[in-house]
mmCIF file of C-alpha atoms and ligand atoms in Angstrom:
data_model
loop_
_atom_site.group_PDB
_atom_site.id
_atom_site.type_symbol
_atom_site.label_atom_id
_atom_site.label_comp_id
_atom_site.label_asym_id
_atom_site.label_seq_id
_atom_site.Cartn_x
_atom_site.Cartn_y
_atom_site.Cartn_z
ATOM 1 C CA MET A 96 -10.829 38.584 -13.202
ATOM 2 C CA ILE A 97 -11.444 36.484 -10.090
ATOM 3 C CA LEU A 98 -10.786 32.777 -10.635
ATOM 4 C CA THR A 99 -10.448 31.757 -6.980
ATOM 5 C CA GLY A 100 -11.365 28.102 -6.452
ATOM 6 C CA ARG A 101 -11.069 27.187 -10.143
ATOM 7 C CA VAL A 102 -8.867 24.178 -10.896
ATOM 8 C CA SER A 103 -7.120 24.436 -14.246
ATOM 9 C CA ILE A 104 -4.887 22.153 -16.277
ATOM 10 C CA VAL A 105 -2.484 23.746 -18.759
ATOM 11 C CA THR A 106 -0.454 21.438 -20.999
ATOM 12 C CA GLY A 107 2.900 22.457 -22.422
ATOM 13 C CA ALA A 108 3.189 24.870 -19.509
ATOM 14 C CA SER A 109 6.984 24.957 -19.110
ATOM 15 C CA GLN A 110 7.623 27.823 -21.481
ATOM 16 C CA GLY A 111 6.239 30.101 -24.162
ATOM 17 C CA ILE A 112 2.481 30.469 -24.506
ATOM 18 C CA GLY A 113 1.696 27.730 -21.942
ATOM 19 C CA GLU A 114 3.847 29.385 -19.298
ATOM 20 C CA ALA A 115 2.176 32.756 -19.953
ATOM 21 C CA ILE A 116 -1.272 31.144 -19.622
ATOM 22 C CA ALA A 117 -0.281 29.451 -16.353
ATOM 23 C CA LEU A 118 1.137 32.687 -14.895
ATOM 24 C CA SER A 119 -1.909 34.672 -15.877
ATOM 25 C CA LEU A 120 -4.366 32.137 -14.388
ATOM 26 C CA ALA A 121 -2.345 31.983 -11.168
ATOM 27 C CA GLU A 122 -2.305 35.770 -11.008
ATOM 28 C CA ASP A 123 -6.111 35.688 -10.892
ATOM 29 C CA LYS A 124 -5.994 33.060 -8.132
ATOM 30 C CA ALA A 125 -6.910 29.891 -10.029
ATOM 31 C CA THR A 126 -5.181 26.687 -8.934
ATOM 32 C CA VAL A 127 -2.898 25.755 -11.817
ATOM 33 C CA ILE A 128 -1.853 22.220 -12.705
ATOM 34 C CA LEU A 129 1.170 22.507 -14.984
ATOM 35 C CA VAL A 130 1.754 19.628 -17.396
ATOM 36 C CA ASP A 131 4.821 19.249 -19.572
ATOM 37 C CA ILE A 132 7.106 16.573 -20.846
ATOM 38 C CA GLN A 133 10.151 17.888 -18.950
ATOM 39 C CA LYS A 134 9.996 18.053 -15.157
ATOM 40 C CA ASN A 135 12.952 20.397 -14.587
ATOM 41 C CA LYS A 136 11.481 23.235 -16.667
ATOM 42 C CA LEU A 137 8.094 22.716 -14.987
ATOM 43 C CA ASP A 138 9.681 23.213 -11.584
ATOM 44 C CA GLU A 139 11.037 26.609 -12.642
ATOM 45 C CA VAL A 140 7.578 27.835 -13.686
ATOM 46 C CA ALA A 141 6.052 26.411 -10.496
ATOM 47 C CA GLU A 142 8.663 28.312 -8.457
ATOM 48 C CA LYS A 143 7.767 31.578 -10.230
ATOM 49 C CA ILE A 144 4.088 31.054 -9.390
ATOM 50 C CA ARG A 145 4.822 30.135 -5.759
ATOM 51 C CA ALA A 146 6.992 33.230 -5.427
ATOM 52 C CA ARG A 147 3.868 35.220 -6.362
ATOM 53 C CA LYS A 148 1.828 33.285 -3.777
ATOM 54 C CA GLY A 149 -0.052 31.286 -6.409
ATOM 55 C CA SER A 150 -1.429 27.779 -6.020
ATOM 56 C CA VAL A 151 0.429 25.436 -8.376
ATOM 57 C CA PHE A 152 1.216 21.757 -8.937
ATOM 58 C CA GLY A 153 3.497 20.397 -11.647
ATOM 59 C CA TYR A 154 3.238 16.996 -13.342
ATOM 60 C CA SER A 155 5.373 15.634 -16.130
ATOM 61 C CA ALA A 156 3.500 13.731 -18.812
ATOM 62 C CA ASP A 157 3.668 13.168 -22.526
ATOM 63 C CA VAL A 158 0.331 14.436 -23.858
ATOM 64 C CA SER A 159 0.500 12.028 -26.801
ATOM 65 C CA GLN A 160 0.184 9.055 -24.423
ATOM 66 C CA PHE A 161 -3.432 8.188 -23.620
ATOM 67 C CA ASP A 162 -2.609 6.360 -20.363
ATOM 68 C CA GLN A 163 -0.424 9.157 -19.061
ATOM 69 C CA ALA A 164 -3.220 11.677 -19.682
ATOM 70 C CA SER A 165 -5.872 9.546 -17.954
ATOM 71 C CA GLU A 166 -3.652 8.721 -14.975
ATOM 72 C CA LEU A 167 -2.695 12.358 -14.507
ATOM 73 C CA VAL A 168 -6.312 13.536 -14.662
ATOM 74 C CA GLU A 169 -7.364 10.830 -12.193
ATOM 75 C CA ARG A 170 -4.680 12.019 -9.813
ATOM 76 C CA VAL A 171 -5.769 15.648 -10.145
ATOM 77 C CA LEU A 172 -9.400 14.673 -9.526
ATOM 78 C CA LYS A 173 -8.383 12.709 -6.434
ATOM 79 C CA ASP A 174 -6.375 15.655 -5.070
ATOM 80 C CA HIS A 175 -8.650 18.530 -6.123
ATOM 81 C CA GLN A 176 -12.086 16.849 -6.624
ATOM 82 C CA LYS A 177 -12.775 18.676 -9.918
ATOM 83 C CA ILE A 178 -11.275 20.214 -13.032
ATOM 84 C CA ASP A 179 -12.864 23.448 -14.201
ATOM 85 C CA TYR A 180 -10.553 24.459 -17.024
ATOM 86 C CA LEU A 181 -8.459 22.539 -19.524
ATOM 87 C CA VAL A 182 -6.089 24.386 -21.831
ATOM 88 C CA ASN A 183 -4.671 22.061 -24.483
ATOM 89 C CA ASN A 184 -1.573 24.014 -25.404
ATOM 90 C CA ALA A 185 1.297 21.514 -25.835
ATOM 91 C CA GLY A 186 2.475 21.426 -29.430
ATOM 92 C CA ILE A 187 5.464 20.722 -31.619
ATOM 93 C CA THR A 188 6.628 21.382 -35.168
ATOM 94 C CA ARG A 189 8.647 19.082 -37.427
ATOM 95 C CA ASP A 190 8.694 21.133 -40.628
ATOM 96 C CA GLY A 191 9.641 20.047 -44.131
ATOM 97 C CA LEU A 192 8.211 20.053 -47.627
ATOM 98 C CA LEU A 193 6.064 16.973 -48.191
ATOM 99 C CA LEU A 194 8.563 15.692 -50.731
ATOM 100 C CA ARG A 195 11.107 15.284 -47.937
ATOM 101 C CA LEU A 196 8.865 14.934 -44.868
ATOM 102 C CA LYS A 197 9.549 11.725 -42.956
ATOM 103 C CA GLU A 198 6.749 9.476 -41.741
ATOM 104 C CA GLU A 199 7.969 9.912 -38.160
ATOM 105 C CA ASP A 200 7.641 13.719 -38.517
ATOM 106 C CA TRP A 201 4.043 13.282 -39.608
ATOM 107 C CA ASP A 202 3.281 10.816 -36.813
ATOM 108 C CA SER A 203 4.876 12.759 -33.974
ATOM 109 C CA VAL A 204 3.176 16.067 -34.867
ATOM 110 C CA ILE A 205 -0.237 14.432 -35.168
ATOM 111 C CA ALA A 206 0.354 12.475 -31.944
ATOM 112 C CA VAL A 207 1.252 15.511 -29.825
ATOM 113 C CA ASN A 208 -0.835 18.270 -31.428
ATOM 114 C CA LEU A 209 -4.021 16.365 -32.254
ATOM 115 C CA LYS A 210 -4.082 13.135 -30.270
ATOM 116 C CA GLY A 211 -2.824 15.062 -27.229
ATOM 117 C CA VAL A 212 -5.953 17.240 -27.408
ATOM 118 C CA PHE A 213 -8.117 14.120 -27.674
ATOM 119 C CA ASN A 214 -6.298 12.411 -24.774
ATOM 120 C CA PHE A 215 -6.736 15.238 -22.273
ATOM 121 C CA SER A 216 -10.239 16.228 -23.383
ATOM 122 C CA LYS A 217 -11.391 12.608 -23.140
ATOM 123 C CA ALA A 218 -9.804 12.319 -19.695
ATOM 124 C CA VAL A 219 -11.562 15.383 -18.233
ATOM 125 C CA ILE A 220 -14.914 15.340 -19.984
ATOM 126 C CA ARG A 221 -16.761 12.848 -17.764
ATOM 127 C CA SER A 222 -16.061 14.822 -14.600
ATOM 128 C CA MET A 223 -16.938 18.127 -16.307
ATOM 129 C CA ILE A 224 -20.258 16.604 -17.420
ATOM 130 C CA SER A 225 -21.050 15.452 -13.865
ATOM 131 C CA ASN A 226 -20.187 18.910 -12.544
ATOM 132 C CA ARG A 227 -22.318 20.552 -15.239
ATOM 133 C CA PHE A 228 -19.443 22.953 -15.749
ATOM 134 C CA GLY A 229 -16.248 23.085 -17.759
ATOM 135 C CA ARG A 230 -14.195 25.185 -20.107
ATOM 136 C CA ILE A 231 -11.837 23.754 -22.685
ATOM 137 C CA VAL A 232 -9.575 25.974 -24.775
ATOM 138 C CA ASN A 233 -7.499 24.394 -27.523
ATOM 139 C CA ILE A 234 -4.522 26.176 -29.002
ATOM 140 C CA ALA A 235 -4.724 25.715 -32.762
ATOM 141 C CA SER A 236 -2.871 27.958 -35.232
ATOM 142 C CA VAL A 237 -3.478 30.372 -38.088
ATOM 143 C CA VAL A 238 -1.887 27.785 -40.392
ATOM 144 C CA GLY A 239 -4.673 25.344 -39.497
ATOM 145 C CA LEU A 240 -6.948 27.842 -41.278
ATOM 146 C CA MET A 241 -4.765 29.047 -44.141
ATOM 147 C CA GLY A 242 -2.130 26.312 -44.654
ATOM 148 C CA ASN A 243 1.626 26.866 -44.900
ATOM 149 C CA ALA A 244 4.204 25.398 -47.247
ATOM 150 C CA GLY A 245 6.537 23.159 -45.263
ATOM 151 C CA GLN A 246 3.933 22.442 -42.600
ATOM 152 C CA THR A 247 1.510 19.858 -44.032
ATOM 153 C CA ASN A 248 1.787 17.865 -40.807
ATOM 154 C CA TYR A 249 1.439 20.839 -38.451
ATOM 155 C CA SER A 250 -1.359 22.516 -40.471
ATOM 156 C CA ALA A 251 -3.283 19.239 -40.664
ATOM 157 C CA SER A 252 -2.930 18.720 -36.905
ATOM 158 C CA LYS A 253 -4.190 22.240 -36.167
ATOM 159 C CA ALA A 254 -7.059 22.002 -38.680
ATOM 160 C CA GLY A 255 -7.920 18.747 -36.899
ATOM 161 C CA VAL A 256 -7.942 20.563 -33.557
ATOM 162 C CA ILE A 257 -10.422 23.071 -34.995
ATOM 163 C CA GLY A 258 -12.757 20.298 -36.204
ATOM 164 C CA PHE A 259 -12.413 18.530 -32.856
ATOM 165 C CA THR A 260 -13.224 21.767 -30.996
ATOM 166 C CA LYS A 261 -16.423 22.414 -32.936
ATOM 167 C CA SER A 262 -17.629 18.812 -32.670
ATOM 168 C CA LEU A 263 -16.979 18.517 -28.944
ATOM 169 C CA ALA A 264 -18.569 21.939 -28.399
ATOM 170 C CA ARG A 265 -21.774 20.593 -29.958
ATOM 171 C CA GLU A 266 -21.648 17.399 -27.862
ATOM 172 C CA VAL A 267 -21.349 19.109 -24.474
ATOM 173 C CA ALA A 268 -22.961 22.537 -24.904
ATOM 174 C CA ALA A 269 -26.111 21.528 -23.039
ATOM 175 C CA ARG A 270 -24.011 20.340 -20.059
ATOM 176 C CA GLY A 271 -22.600 23.760 -19.205
ATOM 177 C CA ILE A 272 -19.291 23.105 -20.947
ATOM 178 C CA THR A 273 -17.773 25.412 -23.553
ATOM 179 C CA VAL A 274 -15.068 24.375 -25.996
ATOM 180 C CA ASN A 275 -13.232 26.997 -28.030
ATOM 181 C CA ALA A 276 -10.034 27.305 -30.014
ATOM 182 C CA ILE A 277 -7.485 30.045 -30.391
ATOM 183 C CA ALA A 278 -5.564 30.346 -33.628
ATOM 184 C CA PRO A 279 -2.413 32.356 -32.973
ATOM 185 C CA GLY A 280 -0.342 33.779 -35.788
ATOM 186 C CA TYR A 281 3.401 34.238 -35.221
ATOM 187 C CA ILE A 282 4.143 34.527 -31.511
ATOM 188 C CA ALA A 283 7.635 35.167 -30.102
ATOM 189 C CA THR A 284 8.511 31.872 -28.360
ATOM 190 C CA SER A 285 11.137 29.160 -28.774
ATOM 191 C CA MET A 286 8.938 27.712 -31.535
ATOM 192 C CA THR A 287 9.630 30.766 -33.698
ATOM 193 C CA GLU A 288 13.011 31.941 -32.372
ATOM 194 C CA ASP A 289 14.944 29.416 -34.452
ATOM 195 C CA LEU A 290 13.721 31.013 -37.685
ATOM 196 C CA SER A 291 16.426 32.971 -39.528
ATOM 197 C CA GLU A 292 16.249 36.785 -39.416
ATOM 198 C CA ALA A 293 15.457 36.774 -43.151
ATOM 199 C CA VAL A 294 12.463 34.452 -42.659
ATOM 200 C CA LYS A 295 11.249 36.430 -39.622
ATOM 201 C CA ASN A 296 11.468 39.686 -41.597
ATOM 202 C CA ALA A 297 9.529 38.127 -44.468
ATOM 203 C CA PHE A 298 6.777 37.048 -42.042
ATOM 204 C CA VAL A 299 6.659 40.485 -40.421
ATOM 205 C CA GLU A 300 6.183 42.074 -43.844
ATOM 206 C CA PHE A 301 3.091 39.899 -44.257
ATOM 207 C CA ILE A 302 1.601 40.884 -40.857
ATOM 208 C CA PRO A 303 -0.399 44.139 -40.971
ATOM 209 C CA MET A 304 0.721 44.991 -37.406
ATOM 210 C CA LYS A 305 4.365 44.492 -38.470
ATOM 211 C CA ARG A 306 5.419 42.456 -35.444
ATOM 212 C CA PHE A 307 5.126 39.032 -33.829
ATOM 213 C CA GLY A 308 2.662 38.669 -30.954
ATOM 214 C CA THR A 309 3.695 37.991 -27.362
ATOM 215 C CA PRO A 310 2.753 34.924 -25.288
ATOM 216 C CA ASP A 311 0.887 37.182 -22.890
ATOM 217 C CA GLU A 312 -1.293 38.545 -25.694
ATOM 218 C CA VAL A 313 -2.463 34.966 -26.238
ATOM 219 C CA ALA A 314 -2.770 34.217 -22.515
ATOM 220 C CA GLN A 315 -5.137 37.128 -21.875
ATOM 221 C CA VAL A 316 -7.551 35.883 -24.556
ATOM 222 C CA VAL A 317 -7.395 32.317 -23.218
ATOM 223 C CA LYS A 318 -8.310 33.705 -19.800
ATOM 224 C CA PHE A 319 -11.277 35.520 -21.305
ATOM 225 C CA PHE A 320 -12.558 32.261 -22.868
ATOM 226 C CA LEU A 321 -12.273 30.604 -19.440
ATOM 227 C CA SER A 322 -14.056 33.416 -17.626
ATOM 228 C CA GLU A 323 -17.711 33.809 -16.653
ATOM 229 C CA GLU A 324 -17.909 36.661 -19.164
ATOM 230 C CA ALA A 325 -17.470 34.135 -22.015
ATOM 231 C CA SER A 326 -20.213 31.781 -20.804
ATOM 232 C CA TYR A 327 -22.280 32.009 -24.036
ATOM 233 C CA ILE A 328 -19.347 31.473 -26.423
ATOM 234 C CA THR A 329 -18.684 27.962 -27.669
ATOM 235 C CA GLY A 330 -17.332 26.261 -30.783
ATOM 236 C CA GLN A 331 -15.485 29.398 -31.835
ATOM 237 C CA VAL A 332 -12.029 29.890 -33.295
ATOM 238 C CA LEU A 333 -10.449 33.227 -32.507
ATOM 239 C CA GLY A 334 -7.424 34.469 -34.435
ATOM 240 C CA ILE A 335 -4.686 36.364 -32.588
ATOM 241 C CA ASN A 336 -2.459 37.227 -35.493
ATOM 242 C CA GLY A 337 -1.889 40.956 -35.909
ATOM 243 C CA GLY A 338 -4.274 40.938 -38.866
ATOM 244 C CA MET A 339 -2.377 38.279 -40.814
ATOM 245 C CA LEU A 340 -5.626 36.449 -41.593
ATOM 246 C CA MET A 341 -8.898 38.354 -41.702
HETATM 247 P P1 NAP B 626 7.001 26.064 -27.135
HETATM 248 O O1 NAP B 626 7.690 27.297 -26.604
HETATM 249 O O2 NAP B 626 7.795 25.086 -27.916
HETATM 250 O O3 NAP B 626 6.274 25.340 -25.913
HETATM 251 C C1 NAP B 626 5.589 24.134 -26.075
HETATM 252 C C2 NAP B 626 5.710 23.337 -24.807
HETATM 253 O O4 NAP B 626 5.048 22.079 -25.009
HETATM 254 C C3 NAP B 626 7.169 23.021 -24.463
HETATM 255 O O5 NAP B 626 7.402 23.190 -23.092
HETATM 256 C C4 NAP B 626 7.277 21.546 -24.871
HETATM 257 O O6 NAP B 626 8.280 20.840 -24.180
HETATM 258 C C5 NAP B 626 5.891 21.042 -24.518
HETATM 259 N N1 NAP B 626 5.650 19.754 -25.151
HETATM 260 C C6 NAP B 626 6.070 19.361 -26.374
HETATM 261 N N2 NAP B 626 5.691 18.098 -26.594
HETATM 262 C C7 NAP B 626 5.021 17.682 -25.487
HETATM 263 C C8 NAP B 626 4.407 16.473 -25.118
HETATM 264 N N3 NAP B 626 4.413 15.420 -25.921
HETATM 265 N N4 NAP B 626 3.824 16.389 -23.901
HETATM 266 C C9 NAP B 626 3.837 17.442 -23.060
HETATM 267 N N5 NAP B 626 4.419 18.623 -23.354
HETATM 268 C C10 NAP B 626 4.991 18.739 -24.568
HETATM 269 O O7 NAP B 626 5.783 26.476 -28.070
HETATM 270 P P2 NAP B 626 4.787 27.715 -28.036
HETATM 271 O O8 NAP B 626 5.173 28.613 -29.135
HETATM 272 O O9 NAP B 626 4.615 28.252 -26.663
HETATM 273 O O10 NAP B 626 3.470 26.965 -28.525
HETATM 274 C C11 NAP B 626 2.397 26.636 -27.667
HETATM 275 C C12 NAP B 626 1.212 26.225 -28.532
HETATM 276 O O11 NAP B 626 0.865 27.312 -29.396
HETATM 277 C C13 NAP B 626 1.501 25.058 -29.451
HETATM 278 O O12 NAP B 626 0.355 24.232 -29.550
HETATM 279 C C14 NAP B 626 1.779 25.702 -30.774
HETATM 280 O O13 NAP B 626 1.519 24.845 -31.857
HETATM 281 C C15 NAP B 626 0.819 26.857 -30.731
HETATM 282 N N6 NAP B 626 1.159 27.964 -31.616
HETATM 283 C C16 NAP B 626 2.338 28.622 -31.488
HETATM 284 C C17 NAP B 626 2.622 29.673 -32.350
HETATM 285 C C18 NAP B 626 3.902 30.457 -32.279
HETATM 286 O O14 NAP B 626 4.141 31.251 -33.190
HETATM 287 N N7 NAP B 626 4.728 30.295 -31.258
HETATM 288 C C19 NAP B 626 1.692 30.010 -33.334
HETATM 289 C C20 NAP B 626 0.509 29.323 -33.432
HETATM 290 C C21 NAP B 626 0.244 28.286 -32.557
HETATM 291 P P3 NAP B 626 9.722 20.670 -24.898
HETATM 292 O O15 NAP B 626 10.253 22.058 -25.103
HETATM 293 O O16 NAP B 626 10.482 19.845 -23.957
HETATM 294 O O17 NAP B 626 9.432 19.981 -26.225
#
């Protein structure tokens, strides 16, 4: 895929799925703006991309903060004149059965996973509308579609992302902007590595392909949604889950 000249923002790009998306966009020559809450980890990913002769800029920001999102986007627009792609990937979990779930665990998950998507989409949408071009890909989750005990907060945030995706897709479709969501199943990243072996084995049993996915398997599909080839696809939610939900 040739993405030369495309300016892309990827949130939560310091590791896991976000890092894989950033590396894969850079590989196809897009300019990649990495956004993450921790600067030091961002610098490591930026170094990897530079070592492969990619064009990369790293900014630390907390996606849950409206002002930080708007200021960052303004800065990117000043430096690069446009934003072609936005990948809302940053996300967190704070699991617990509702009986024991703390209010702060509800608030922080909704703030990062759902409000973060609002903050960055709102920040980029005006310039995408003026350019009559844009691609937004939101990383939701299979549990936003099927629910999961112990994840009322996370599942609600991801179901919210799906509703947001479809509504925004309808608002901007006639302006040359597509908005889609990806709903990964279990992917091998730090988000899932803390699970006990017993829990991981139980999940694997439930997955027809009998394994977790890799960050790159998600990144390649994100890149497809951003590409010219996907220009007539909007408002869709694509599962990448080894058959876990059909
Ligand atoms: P990850 O390895 O934990 O990476 C998430 C990144 O987002 C981290 O670098 C994290 O920084 C950053 N981040 C967290 N809060 C942030 C904030 N407020 N502002 C900016 N950056 C923030 O997770 P992942 O597995 O790659 O997940 C990426 C996305 O895929 C998430 O939206 C997740 O919900 C979704 N997803 C993952 C799976 C899976 O099985 N892994 C399945 C379905 C969906 P810190 O590490 O410093 O917090």
